[in-house]
Short mmCIF file of C-alpha atoms in Angstrom, two decimals:
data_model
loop_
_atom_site.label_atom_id
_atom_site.label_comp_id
_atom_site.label_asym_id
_atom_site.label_seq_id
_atom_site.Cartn_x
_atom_site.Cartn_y
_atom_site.Cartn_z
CA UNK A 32 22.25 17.33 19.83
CA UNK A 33 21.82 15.32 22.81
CA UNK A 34 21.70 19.11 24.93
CA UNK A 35 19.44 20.63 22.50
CA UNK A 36 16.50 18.28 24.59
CA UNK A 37 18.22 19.80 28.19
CA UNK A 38 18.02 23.24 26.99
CA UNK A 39 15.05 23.68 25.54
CA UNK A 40 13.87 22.38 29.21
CA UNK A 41 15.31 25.25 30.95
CA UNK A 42 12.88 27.99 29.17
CA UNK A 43 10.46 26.14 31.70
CA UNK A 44 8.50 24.01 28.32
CA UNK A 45 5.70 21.55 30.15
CA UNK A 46 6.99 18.30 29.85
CA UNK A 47 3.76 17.24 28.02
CA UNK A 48 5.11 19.69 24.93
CA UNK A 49 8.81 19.09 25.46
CA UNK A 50 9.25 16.46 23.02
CA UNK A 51 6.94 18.13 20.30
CA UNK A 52 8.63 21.47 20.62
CA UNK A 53 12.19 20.12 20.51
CA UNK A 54 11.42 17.76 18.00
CA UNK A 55 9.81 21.00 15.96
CA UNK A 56 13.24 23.11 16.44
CA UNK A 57 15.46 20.57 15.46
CA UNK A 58 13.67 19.72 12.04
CA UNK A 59 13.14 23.35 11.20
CA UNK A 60 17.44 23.47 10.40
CA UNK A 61 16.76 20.92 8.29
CA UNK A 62 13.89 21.87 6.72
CA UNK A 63 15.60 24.96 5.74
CA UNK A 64 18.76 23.65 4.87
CA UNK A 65 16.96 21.14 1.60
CA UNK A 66 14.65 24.18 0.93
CA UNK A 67 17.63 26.64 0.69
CA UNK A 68 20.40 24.46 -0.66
CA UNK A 69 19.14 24.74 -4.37
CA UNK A 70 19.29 28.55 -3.86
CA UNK A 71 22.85 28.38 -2.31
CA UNK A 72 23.83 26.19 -5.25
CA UNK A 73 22.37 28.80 -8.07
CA UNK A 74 23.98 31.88 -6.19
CA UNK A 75 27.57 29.85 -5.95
CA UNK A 76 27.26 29.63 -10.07
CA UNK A 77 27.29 33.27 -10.14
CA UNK A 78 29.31 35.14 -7.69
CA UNK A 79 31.56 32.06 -6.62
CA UNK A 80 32.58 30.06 -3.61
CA UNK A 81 34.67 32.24 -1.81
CA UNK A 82 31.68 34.71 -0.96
CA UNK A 83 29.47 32.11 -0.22
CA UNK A 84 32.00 30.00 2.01
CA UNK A 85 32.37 33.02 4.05
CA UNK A 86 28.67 34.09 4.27
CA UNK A 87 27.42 31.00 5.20
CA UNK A 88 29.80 29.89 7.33
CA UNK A 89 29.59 33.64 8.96
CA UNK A 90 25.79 32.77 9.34
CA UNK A 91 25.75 29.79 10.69
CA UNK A 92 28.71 30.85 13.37
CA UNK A 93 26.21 34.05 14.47
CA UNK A 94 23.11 31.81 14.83
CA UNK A 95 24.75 29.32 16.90
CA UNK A 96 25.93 32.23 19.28
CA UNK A 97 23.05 33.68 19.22
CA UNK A 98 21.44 30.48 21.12
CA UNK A 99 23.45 31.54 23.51
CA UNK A 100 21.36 34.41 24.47
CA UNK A 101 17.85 33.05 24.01
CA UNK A 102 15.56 33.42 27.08
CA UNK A 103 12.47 32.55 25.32
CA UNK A 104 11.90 29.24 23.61
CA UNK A 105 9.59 31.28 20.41
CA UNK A 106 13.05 33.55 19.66
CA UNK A 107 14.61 30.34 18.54
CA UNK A 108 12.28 29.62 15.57
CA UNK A 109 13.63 32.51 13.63
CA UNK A 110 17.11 31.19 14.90
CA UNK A 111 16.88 27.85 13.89
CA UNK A 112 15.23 29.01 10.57
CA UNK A 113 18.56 30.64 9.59
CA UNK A 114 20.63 28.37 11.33
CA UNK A 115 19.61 25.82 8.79
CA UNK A 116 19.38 28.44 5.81
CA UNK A 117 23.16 28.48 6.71
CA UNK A 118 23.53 24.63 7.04
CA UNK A 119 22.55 24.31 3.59
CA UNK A 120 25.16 25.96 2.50
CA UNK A 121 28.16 23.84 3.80
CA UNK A 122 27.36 20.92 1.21
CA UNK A 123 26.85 22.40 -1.89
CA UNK A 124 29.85 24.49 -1.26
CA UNK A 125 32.22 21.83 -0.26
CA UNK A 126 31.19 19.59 -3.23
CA UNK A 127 31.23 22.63 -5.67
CA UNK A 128 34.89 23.58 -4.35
CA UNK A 129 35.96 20.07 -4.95
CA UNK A 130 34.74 19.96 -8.31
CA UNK A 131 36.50 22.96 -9.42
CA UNK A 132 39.81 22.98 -7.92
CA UNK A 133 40.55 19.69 -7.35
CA UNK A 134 42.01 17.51 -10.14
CA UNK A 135 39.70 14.99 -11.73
CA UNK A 136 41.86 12.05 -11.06
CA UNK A 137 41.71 13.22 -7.40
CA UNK A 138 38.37 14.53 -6.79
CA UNK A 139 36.99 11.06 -5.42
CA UNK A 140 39.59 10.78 -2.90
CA UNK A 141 38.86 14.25 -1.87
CA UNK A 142 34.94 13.69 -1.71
CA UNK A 143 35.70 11.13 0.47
CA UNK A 144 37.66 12.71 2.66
CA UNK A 145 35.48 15.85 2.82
CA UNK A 146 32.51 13.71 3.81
CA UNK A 147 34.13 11.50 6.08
CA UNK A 148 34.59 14.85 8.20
CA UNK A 149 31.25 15.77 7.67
CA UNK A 150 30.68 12.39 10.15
CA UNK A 151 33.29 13.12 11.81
CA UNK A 152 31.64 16.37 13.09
CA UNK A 153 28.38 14.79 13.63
CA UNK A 154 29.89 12.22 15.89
CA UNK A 155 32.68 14.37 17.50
CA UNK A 156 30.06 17.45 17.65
CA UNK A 157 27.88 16.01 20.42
CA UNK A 158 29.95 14.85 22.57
CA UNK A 159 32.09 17.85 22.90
CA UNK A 160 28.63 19.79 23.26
CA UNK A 161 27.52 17.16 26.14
CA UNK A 162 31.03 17.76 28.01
CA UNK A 163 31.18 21.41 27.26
CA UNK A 164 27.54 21.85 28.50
CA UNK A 165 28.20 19.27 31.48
CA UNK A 166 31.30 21.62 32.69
CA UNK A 167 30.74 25.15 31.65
CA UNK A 168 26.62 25.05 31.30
CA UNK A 169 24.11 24.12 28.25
CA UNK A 170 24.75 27.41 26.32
CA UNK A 171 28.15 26.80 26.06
CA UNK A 172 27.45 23.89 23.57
CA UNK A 173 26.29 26.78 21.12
CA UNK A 174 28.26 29.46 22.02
CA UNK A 175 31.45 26.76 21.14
CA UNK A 176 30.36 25.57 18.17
CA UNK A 177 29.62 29.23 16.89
CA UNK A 178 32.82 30.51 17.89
CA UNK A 179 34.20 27.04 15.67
CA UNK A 180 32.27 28.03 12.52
CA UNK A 181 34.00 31.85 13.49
CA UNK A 182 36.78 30.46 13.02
CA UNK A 183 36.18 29.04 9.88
CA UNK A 184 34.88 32.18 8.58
CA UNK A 185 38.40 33.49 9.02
CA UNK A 186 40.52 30.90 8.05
CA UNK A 187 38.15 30.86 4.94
CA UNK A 188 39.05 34.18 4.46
CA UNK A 189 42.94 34.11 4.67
CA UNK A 190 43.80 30.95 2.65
CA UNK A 191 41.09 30.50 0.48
CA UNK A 192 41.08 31.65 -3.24
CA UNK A 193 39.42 34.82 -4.21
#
């Protein structure tokens, strides 16, 4: 988060729009993540949470790596439109795979662990993007973090239930 501000500067933005522009890509994800949560909730009540886990985790993984490769600041918006399309997947799906294989005398234990990593992330998550963009350049904040939810996608794959 705190390079998303330094890279969006180096597609040469005025600094008079910076703030507006930045400010405009970062709410799009999560714009898109409350508008397409409800749909990622429906489609997990009929084909499952193994499909979904791997699609939007798959998604999300791709549009972080594609950042990687932008060169022009209007590519992003359709980026960051499915980045968050993505994003709004990771709650529903957590919370729906707790609720149905995790026992009920255990399930609030397990919430809480679940979304004590979600904070986790969102503290750990920027600074590993600020050193990894301080040593190996901004994109590499993205291209990480892409190659993290990757990896996801494939341990997803191997160990979860089908």
């Amino acid at each position: 988060r705190p390079t998303f501000v330094l890279y969006i500067e180096t597609f040469s933005i005025s600094s008079k729009f910076l703030p507006t522009i930045t400010g405009a890509l970062y709410s799009i994800v999560g714009i898109f993540s409350i508008f397409s949560a409800a749909w990622w909730g429906k489609r997990v009540e009929k084909t499952g949470v193994f499909q979904n886990v791997i699609y939007a985790s798959l998604l999300t993984g791709v549009m972080y790596i594609a950042h990687s490769f932008m060169y022009n600041v209007y590519l992003l918006i359709p980026i960051r439109i499915l980045l968050g399309f993505g994003y709004g997947a990771l709650s529903p799906l957590l919370f729906t795979a707790i609720s149905n294989d995790v026992s009920s005398d255990r399930k609030g234990g397990v919430l809480g662990v679940g979304s004590s990593f979600q904070i986790l992330g969102n503290m750990i998550g920027p600074v590993l993007g600020g050193f990894s963009a301080g040593f190996l350049g901004l994109s590499s904040a993205f291209l990480i973090t892409g190659l993290f939810f990757l990896m996801i996608t494939a341990i997803s794959y191997f160990r979860l239930k089908k």
